[in-house]
Short mmCIF file of C-alpha atoms in Angstrom, two decimals:
data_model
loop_
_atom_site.label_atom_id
_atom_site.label_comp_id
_atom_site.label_asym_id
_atom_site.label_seq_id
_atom_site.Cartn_x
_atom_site.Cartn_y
_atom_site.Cartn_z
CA UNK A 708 -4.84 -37.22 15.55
CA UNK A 709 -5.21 -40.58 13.76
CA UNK A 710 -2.96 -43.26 14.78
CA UNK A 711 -0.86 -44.71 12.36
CA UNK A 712 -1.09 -48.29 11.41
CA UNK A 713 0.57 -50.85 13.56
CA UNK A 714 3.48 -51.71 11.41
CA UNK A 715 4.52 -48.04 10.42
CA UNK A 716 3.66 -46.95 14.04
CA UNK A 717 5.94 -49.71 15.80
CA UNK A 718 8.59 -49.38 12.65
CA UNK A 719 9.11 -45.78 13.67
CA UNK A 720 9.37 -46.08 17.01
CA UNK A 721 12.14 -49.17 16.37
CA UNK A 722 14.09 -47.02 14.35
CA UNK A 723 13.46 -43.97 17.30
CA UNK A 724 14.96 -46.51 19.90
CA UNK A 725 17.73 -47.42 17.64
CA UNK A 726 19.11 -44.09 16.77
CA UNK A 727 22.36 -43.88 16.80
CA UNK A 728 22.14 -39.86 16.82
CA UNK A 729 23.86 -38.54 19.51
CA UNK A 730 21.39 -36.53 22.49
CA UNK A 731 22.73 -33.17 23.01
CA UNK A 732 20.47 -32.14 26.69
CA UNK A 733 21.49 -28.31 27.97
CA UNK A 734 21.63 -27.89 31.77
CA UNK A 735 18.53 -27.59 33.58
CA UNK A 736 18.61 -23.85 33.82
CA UNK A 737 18.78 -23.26 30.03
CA UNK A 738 15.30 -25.75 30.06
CA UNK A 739 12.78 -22.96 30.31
CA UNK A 740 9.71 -24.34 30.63
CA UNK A 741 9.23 -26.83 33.67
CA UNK A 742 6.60 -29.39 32.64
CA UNK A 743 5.93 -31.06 36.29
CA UNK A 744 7.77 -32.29 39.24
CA UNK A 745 7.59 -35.37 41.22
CA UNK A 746 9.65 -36.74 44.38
CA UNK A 747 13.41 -35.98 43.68
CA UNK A 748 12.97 -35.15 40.22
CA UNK A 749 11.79 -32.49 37.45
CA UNK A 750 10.69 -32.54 33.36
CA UNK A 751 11.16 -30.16 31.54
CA UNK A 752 10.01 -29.29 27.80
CA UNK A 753 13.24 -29.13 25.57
CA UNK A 754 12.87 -27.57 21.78
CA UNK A 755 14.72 -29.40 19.37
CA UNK A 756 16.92 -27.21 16.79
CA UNK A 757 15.96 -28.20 13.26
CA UNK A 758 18.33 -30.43 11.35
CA UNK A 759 18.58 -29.34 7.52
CA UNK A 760 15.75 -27.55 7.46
CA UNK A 761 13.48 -29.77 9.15
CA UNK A 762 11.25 -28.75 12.19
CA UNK A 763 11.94 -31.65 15.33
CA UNK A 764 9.24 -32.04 17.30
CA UNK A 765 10.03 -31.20 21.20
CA UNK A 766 10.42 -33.59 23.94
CA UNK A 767 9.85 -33.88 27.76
CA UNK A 768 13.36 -34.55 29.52
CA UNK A 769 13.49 -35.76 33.08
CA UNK A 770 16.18 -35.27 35.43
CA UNK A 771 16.66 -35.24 39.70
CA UNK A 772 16.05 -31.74 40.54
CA UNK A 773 19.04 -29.28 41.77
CA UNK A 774 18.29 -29.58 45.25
CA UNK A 775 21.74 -30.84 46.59
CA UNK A 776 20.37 -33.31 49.24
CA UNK A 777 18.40 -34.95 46.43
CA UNK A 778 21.56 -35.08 43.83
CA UNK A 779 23.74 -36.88 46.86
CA UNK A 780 21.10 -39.62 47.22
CA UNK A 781 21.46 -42.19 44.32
CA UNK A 782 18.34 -44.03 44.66
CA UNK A 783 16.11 -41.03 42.21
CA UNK A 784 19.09 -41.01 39.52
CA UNK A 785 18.27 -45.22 39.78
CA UNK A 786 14.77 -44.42 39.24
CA UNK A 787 15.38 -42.35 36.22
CA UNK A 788 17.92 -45.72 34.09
CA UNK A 789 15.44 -48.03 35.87
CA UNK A 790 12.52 -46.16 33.87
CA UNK A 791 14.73 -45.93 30.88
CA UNK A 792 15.48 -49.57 30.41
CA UNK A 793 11.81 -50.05 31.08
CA UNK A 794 10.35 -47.94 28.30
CA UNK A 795 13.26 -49.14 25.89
CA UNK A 796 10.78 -52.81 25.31
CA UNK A 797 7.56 -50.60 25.81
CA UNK A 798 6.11 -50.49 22.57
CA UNK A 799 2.13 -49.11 22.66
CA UNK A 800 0.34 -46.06 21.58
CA UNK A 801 -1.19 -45.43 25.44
CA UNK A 802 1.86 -45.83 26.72
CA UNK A 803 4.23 -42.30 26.94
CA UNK A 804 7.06 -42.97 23.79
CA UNK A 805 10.86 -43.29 25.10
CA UNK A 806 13.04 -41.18 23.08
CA UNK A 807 16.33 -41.76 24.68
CA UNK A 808 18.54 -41.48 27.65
CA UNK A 809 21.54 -39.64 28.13
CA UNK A 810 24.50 -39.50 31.08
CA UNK A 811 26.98 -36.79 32.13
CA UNK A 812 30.43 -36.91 33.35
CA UNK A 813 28.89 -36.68 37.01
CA UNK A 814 26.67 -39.32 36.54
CA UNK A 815 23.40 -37.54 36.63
CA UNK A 816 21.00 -39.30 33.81
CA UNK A 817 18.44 -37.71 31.81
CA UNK A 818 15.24 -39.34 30.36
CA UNK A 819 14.28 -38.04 27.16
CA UNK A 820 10.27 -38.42 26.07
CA UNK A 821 7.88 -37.97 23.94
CA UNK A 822 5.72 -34.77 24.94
CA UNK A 823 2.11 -34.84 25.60
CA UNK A 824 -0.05 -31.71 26.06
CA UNK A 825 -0.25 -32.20 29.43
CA UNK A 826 -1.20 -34.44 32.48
CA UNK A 827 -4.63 -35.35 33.48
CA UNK A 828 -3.58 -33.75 37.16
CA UNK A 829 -2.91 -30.82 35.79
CA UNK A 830 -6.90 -31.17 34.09
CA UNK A 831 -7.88 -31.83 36.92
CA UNK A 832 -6.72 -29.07 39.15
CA UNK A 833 -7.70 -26.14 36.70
CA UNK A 834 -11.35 -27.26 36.55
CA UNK A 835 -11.78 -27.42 40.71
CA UNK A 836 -10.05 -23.75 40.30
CA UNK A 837 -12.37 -22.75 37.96
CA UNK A 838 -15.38 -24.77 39.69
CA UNK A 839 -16.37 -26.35 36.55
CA UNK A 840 -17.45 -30.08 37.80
CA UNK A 841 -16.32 -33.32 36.63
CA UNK A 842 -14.81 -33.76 33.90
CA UNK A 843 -17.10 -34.45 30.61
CA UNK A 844 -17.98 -38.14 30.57
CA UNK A 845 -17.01 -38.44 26.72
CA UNK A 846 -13.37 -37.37 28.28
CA UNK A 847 -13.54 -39.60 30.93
CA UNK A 848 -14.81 -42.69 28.95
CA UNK A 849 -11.62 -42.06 27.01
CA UNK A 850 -9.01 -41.91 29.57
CA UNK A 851 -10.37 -45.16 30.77
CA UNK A 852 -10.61 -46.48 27.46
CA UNK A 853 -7.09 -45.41 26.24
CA UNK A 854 -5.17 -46.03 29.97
CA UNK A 855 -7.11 -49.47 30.38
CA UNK A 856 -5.25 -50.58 27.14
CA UNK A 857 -1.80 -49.30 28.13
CA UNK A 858 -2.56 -51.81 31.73
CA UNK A 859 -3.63 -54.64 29.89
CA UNK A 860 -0.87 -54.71 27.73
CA UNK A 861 1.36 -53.73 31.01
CA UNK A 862 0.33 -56.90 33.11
CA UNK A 863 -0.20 -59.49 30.29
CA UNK A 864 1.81 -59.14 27.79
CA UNK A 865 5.21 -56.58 29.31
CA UNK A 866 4.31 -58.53 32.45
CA UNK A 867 4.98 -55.39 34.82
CA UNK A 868 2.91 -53.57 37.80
CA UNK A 869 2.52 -49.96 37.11
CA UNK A 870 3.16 -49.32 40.72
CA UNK A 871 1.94 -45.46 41.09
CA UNK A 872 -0.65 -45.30 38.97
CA UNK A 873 -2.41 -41.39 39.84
CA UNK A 874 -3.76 -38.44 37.65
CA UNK A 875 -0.27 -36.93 37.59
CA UNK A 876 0.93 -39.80 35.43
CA UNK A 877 -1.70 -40.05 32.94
CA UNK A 878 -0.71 -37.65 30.27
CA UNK A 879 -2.85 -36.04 27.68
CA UNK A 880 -2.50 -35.22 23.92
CA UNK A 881 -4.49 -32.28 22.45
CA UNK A 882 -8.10 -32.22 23.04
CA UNK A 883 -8.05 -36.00 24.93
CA UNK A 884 -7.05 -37.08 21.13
CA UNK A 885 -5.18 -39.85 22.99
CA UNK A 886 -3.94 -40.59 26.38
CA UNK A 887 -0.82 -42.47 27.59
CA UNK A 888 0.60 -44.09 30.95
CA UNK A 889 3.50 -42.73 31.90
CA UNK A 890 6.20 -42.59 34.97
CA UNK A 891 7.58 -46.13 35.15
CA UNK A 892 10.41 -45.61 37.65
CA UNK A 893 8.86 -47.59 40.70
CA UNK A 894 7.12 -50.50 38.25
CA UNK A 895 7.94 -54.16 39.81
CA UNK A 896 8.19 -57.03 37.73
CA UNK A 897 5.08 -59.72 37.63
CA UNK A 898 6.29 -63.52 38.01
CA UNK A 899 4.68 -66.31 35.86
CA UNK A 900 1.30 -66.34 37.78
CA UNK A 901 0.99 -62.50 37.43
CA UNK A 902 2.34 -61.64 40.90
CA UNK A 903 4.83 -59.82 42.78
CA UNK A 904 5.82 -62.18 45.49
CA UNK A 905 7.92 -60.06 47.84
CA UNK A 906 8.15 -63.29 50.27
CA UNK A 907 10.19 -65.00 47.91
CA UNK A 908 11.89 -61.51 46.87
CA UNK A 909 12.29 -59.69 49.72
CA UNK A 910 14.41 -56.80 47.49
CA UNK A 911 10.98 -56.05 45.59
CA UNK A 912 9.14 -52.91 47.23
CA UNK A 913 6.10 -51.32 46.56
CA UNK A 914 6.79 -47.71 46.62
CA UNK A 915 3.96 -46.10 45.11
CA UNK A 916 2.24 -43.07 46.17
CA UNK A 917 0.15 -44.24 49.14
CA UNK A 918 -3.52 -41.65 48.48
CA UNK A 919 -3.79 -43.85 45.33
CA UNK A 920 -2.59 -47.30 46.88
CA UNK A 921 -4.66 -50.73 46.89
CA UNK A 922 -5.85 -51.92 50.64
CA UNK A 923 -3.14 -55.03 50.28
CA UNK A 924 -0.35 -52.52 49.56
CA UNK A 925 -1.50 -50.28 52.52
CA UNK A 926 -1.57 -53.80 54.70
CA UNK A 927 2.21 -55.06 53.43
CA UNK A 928 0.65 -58.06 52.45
CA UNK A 929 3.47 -60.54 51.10
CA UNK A 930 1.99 -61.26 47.58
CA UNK A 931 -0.13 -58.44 45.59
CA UNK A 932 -1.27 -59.17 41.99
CA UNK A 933 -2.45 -56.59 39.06
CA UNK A 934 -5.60 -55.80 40.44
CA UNK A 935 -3.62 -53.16 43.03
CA UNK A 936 -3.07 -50.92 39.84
CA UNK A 937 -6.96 -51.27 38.89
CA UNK A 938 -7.53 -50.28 42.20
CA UNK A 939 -5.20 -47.46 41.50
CA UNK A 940 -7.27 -46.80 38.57
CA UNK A 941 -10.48 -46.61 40.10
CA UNK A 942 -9.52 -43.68 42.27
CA UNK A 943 -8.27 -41.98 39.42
CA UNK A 944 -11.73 -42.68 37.78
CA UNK A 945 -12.87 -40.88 41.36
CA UNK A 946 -10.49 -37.67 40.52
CA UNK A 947 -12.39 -37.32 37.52
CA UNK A 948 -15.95 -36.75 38.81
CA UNK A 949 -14.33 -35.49 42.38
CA UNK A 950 -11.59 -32.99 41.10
CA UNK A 951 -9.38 -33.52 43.93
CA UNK A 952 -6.75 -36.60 44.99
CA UNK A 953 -8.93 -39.26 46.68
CA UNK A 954 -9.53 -38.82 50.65
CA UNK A 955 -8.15 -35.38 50.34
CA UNK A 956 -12.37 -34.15 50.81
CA UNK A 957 -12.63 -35.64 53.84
CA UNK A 958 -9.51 -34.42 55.17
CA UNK A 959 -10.96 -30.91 54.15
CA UNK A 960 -14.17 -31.70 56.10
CA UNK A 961 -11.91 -32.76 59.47
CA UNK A 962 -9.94 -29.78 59.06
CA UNK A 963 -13.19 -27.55 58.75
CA UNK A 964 -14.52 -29.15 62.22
CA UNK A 965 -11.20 -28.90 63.87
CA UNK A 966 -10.33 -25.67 62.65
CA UNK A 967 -13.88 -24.35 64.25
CA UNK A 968 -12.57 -24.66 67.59
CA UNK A 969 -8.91 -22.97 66.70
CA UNK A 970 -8.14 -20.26 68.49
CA UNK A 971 -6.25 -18.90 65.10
CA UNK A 972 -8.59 -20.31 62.77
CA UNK A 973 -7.40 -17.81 59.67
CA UNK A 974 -3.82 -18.63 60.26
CA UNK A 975 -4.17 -22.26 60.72
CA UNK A 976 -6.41 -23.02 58.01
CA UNK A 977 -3.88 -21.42 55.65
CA UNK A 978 -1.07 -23.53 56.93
CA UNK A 979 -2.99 -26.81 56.39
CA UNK A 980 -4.51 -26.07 53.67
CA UNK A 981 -1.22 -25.50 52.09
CA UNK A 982 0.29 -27.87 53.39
CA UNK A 983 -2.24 -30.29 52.30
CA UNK A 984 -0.86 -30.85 48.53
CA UNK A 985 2.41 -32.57 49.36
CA UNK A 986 0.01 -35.67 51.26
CA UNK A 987 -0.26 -36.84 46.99
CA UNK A 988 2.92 -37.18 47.08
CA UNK A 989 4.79 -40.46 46.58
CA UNK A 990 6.52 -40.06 49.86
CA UNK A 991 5.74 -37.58 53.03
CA UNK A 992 6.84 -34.36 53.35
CA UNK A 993 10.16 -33.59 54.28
CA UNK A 994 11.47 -33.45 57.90
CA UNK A 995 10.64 -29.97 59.21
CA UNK A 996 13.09 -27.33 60.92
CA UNK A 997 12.17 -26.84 64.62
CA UNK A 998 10.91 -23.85 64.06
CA UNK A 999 8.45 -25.22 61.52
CA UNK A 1000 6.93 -27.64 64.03
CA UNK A 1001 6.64 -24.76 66.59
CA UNK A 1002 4.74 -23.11 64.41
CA UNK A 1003 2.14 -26.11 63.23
CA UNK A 1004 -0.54 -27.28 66.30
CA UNK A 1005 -1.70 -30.24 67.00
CA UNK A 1006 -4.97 -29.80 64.14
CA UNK A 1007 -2.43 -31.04 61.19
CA UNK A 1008 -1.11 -33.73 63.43
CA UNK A 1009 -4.52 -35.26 64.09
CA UNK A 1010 -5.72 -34.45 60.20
CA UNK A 1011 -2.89 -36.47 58.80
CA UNK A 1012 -4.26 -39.86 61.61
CA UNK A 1013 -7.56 -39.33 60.01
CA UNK A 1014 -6.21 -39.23 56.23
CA UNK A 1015 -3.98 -42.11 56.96
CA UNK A 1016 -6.82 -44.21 58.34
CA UNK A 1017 -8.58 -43.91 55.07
CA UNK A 1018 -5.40 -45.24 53.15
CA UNK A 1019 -6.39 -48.22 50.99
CA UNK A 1020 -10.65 -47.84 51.30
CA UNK A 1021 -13.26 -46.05 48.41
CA UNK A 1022 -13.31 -42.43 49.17
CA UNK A 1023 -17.25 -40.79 49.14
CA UNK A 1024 -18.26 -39.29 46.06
CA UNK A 1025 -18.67 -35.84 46.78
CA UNK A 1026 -22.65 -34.78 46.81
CA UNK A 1027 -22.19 -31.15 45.56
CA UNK A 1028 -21.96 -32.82 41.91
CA UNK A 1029 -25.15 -33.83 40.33
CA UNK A 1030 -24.17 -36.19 37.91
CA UNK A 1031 -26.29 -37.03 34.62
CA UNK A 1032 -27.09 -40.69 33.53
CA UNK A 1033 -24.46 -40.10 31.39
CA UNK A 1034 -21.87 -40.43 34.30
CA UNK A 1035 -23.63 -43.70 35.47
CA UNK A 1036 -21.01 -46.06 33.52
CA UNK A 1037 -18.31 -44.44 34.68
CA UNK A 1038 -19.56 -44.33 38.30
CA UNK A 1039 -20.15 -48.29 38.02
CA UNK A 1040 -16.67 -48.88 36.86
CA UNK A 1041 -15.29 -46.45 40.09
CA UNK A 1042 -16.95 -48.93 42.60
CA UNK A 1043 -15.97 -52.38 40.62
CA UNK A 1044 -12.43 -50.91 40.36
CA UNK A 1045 -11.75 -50.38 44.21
CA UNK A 1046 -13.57 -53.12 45.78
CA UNK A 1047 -11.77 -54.18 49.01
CA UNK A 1048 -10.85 -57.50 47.47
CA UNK A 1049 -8.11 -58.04 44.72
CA UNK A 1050 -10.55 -60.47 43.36
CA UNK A 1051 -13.24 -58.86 42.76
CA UNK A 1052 -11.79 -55.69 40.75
CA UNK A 1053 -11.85 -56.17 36.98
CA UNK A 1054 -9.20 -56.97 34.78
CA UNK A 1055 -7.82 -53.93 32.92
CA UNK A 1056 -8.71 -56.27 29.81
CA UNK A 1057 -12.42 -57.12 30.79
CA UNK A 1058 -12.63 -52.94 31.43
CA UNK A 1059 -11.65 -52.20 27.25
CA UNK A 1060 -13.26 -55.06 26.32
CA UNK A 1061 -16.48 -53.23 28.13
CA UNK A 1062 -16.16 -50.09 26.47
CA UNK A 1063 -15.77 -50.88 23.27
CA UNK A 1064 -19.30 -53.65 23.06
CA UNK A 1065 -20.84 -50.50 24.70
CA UNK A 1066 -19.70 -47.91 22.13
CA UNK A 1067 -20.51 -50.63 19.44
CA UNK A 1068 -24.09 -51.61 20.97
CA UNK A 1069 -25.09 -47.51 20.74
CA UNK A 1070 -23.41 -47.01 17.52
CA UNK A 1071 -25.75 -50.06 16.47
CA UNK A 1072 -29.05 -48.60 18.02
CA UNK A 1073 -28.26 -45.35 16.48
#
């Protein structure tokens, strides 16, 4: 899909964002085809009837989910106007295209978006089904091309933290055509000097999902900069060549060892292993019935401590891959992008800028 040019592109999303067209969003029941879910919330695909003969494209809409707990809490129908007024002044081709927002009598608000093929997650978790390895470097050079501009224009010029940057929320568009940021309900402003200074603003919380979060998030230090989303960003560089959330293979090798000397080893690995998927979530699982907790030993207790302790550090590549030289740029950028210090990880700028003299030196030698 070629881009259009700048002007058309960002004259057509003006007039988009402007439309005084009213929404018209069924309930979620009549929305057939759920696209994803994430904490408190669902998207859905919704087809657009065609106006005077016209085929409308289709849009993602995202709403809280049914569940009545989660529609009494107000802080996820926040998230979803927060987001809204967010992507309203987000004008970029990597970053997901706001199409409009709409509220009911109750209350309850719905994010309408533009609709991408699917997420990266979603890639992700077909090819470890299918055990097809990492993800084709030309693929992955993309996604860090195309997600690497959405950040720099994020931090320097919209001057905001992604906050939750993971595989779930980088979405896709045909065959990796293009690829966009999305999910800005937890972004926190950056001050003048590029920081979030929760010192000073002690209302400012990094809520982020914490398998993907920098080592000064996971410490609660006072003042964190950019460079927590490129750490972010290197461990979604690791899902690419790993297939799996990051730390989430070592937990598998502490739950092999401990379930070894379990007395119901079938049983037990079952329970962990499904219980193992809601860890990438942005918070932890819910609070479990009694009977629940009867039923779990003491293995998933001690496998949580042990995924918890690697919160915030560079997960092991895994060694069943051999990877080609072709793999060895994208390997580079992986360690540079979740080095311990802030410091020391790349600007999301210097990481495009990268790419693109590479692509241009081998275009030149060729």
């Amino acid at each position: 899909m070629e881009t259009p040019r700048r002007k058309l592109r960002d004259l057509h999303l003006k007039n988009v964002q402007n439309s005084s067209t009213s929404i018209c969003i069924p309930p979620s029941p009549m929305l057939k085809t759920l696209l994803g879910h994430g904490t408190g919330v669902s998207v859905y695909r919704l087809d657009r009837s065609p106006r005077q003969g016209q085929i409308r494209s289709p849009w993602a809409v995202k709403r809280i989910t049914q569940n009545p707990r989660i529609r009494k809490d107000p802080l996820f129908n926040k998230r979803i106007v927060y987001e809204a007024e967010i992507l309203r002044k987000l004008q970029h081709p990597n970053i997901v295209g706001f199409r409009g927002v709409v509220s009911t009598a109750e209350g309850v608000d719905t994010l309408a978006l533009e609709l991408c093929t699917t997420s990266l997650g979603s890639i992700l978790e077909e090819r470890h089904d299918e055990d097809l390895g990492p993800l084709p470097p030309k693929n992955t050079l993309k996604i860090i091309m195309d997600i690497a501009m959405a950040l720099d224009f994020l931090h320097n010029e919209a001057r905001l933290l992604h906050g939750d940057l993971k595989s779930f929320n980088v979405l896709v568009k045909g065959e990796f055509e293009i690829c966009k940021l999305c999910d800005f309900g937890v972004s926190l402003p950056l001050d003048e000097n590029g920081e979030v200074n929760m010192d000073k603003n002690p209302e400012l919380n990094y809520v982020g999902t914490r398998l993907w979060s920098a080592p000064e998030v996971i410490d609660e230090v006072g003042i964190i900069d950019s460079k927590a989303d490129i750490f972010s960003f290197g461990l979604v560089i690791y899902e690419t060549l790993a297939l799996v959330p990051p730390h989430t293979l070592e937990l598998d090798a502490a739950l092999g060892e401990e379930l070894e000397n379990s007395h119901n080893l079938t049983d037990d690995h079952d329970k962990l292993q499904g219980k193992q998927l809601n860890y990438s979530d942005t918070e932890m699982p819910e609070e479990q019935s009694e009977e629940d907790a009867d039923d779990e030993s003491d293995v998933s207790d001690f496998s949580l401590n042990n995924l918890q302790s690697a919160y915030g550090t560079r997960p092991p590549l895994p060694v069943a891959f051999q990877l080609s030289d072709d793999y060895n740029c994208i390997v580079e950028l992986f360690y540079l992008c979740t080095n311990a210090l802030s410091e020391d990880r790349p600007a999301a700028k210097t990481i495009w800028q990268c790419l693109e003299n590479n692509t241009a030196n081998v275009s030149t030698a060729d």
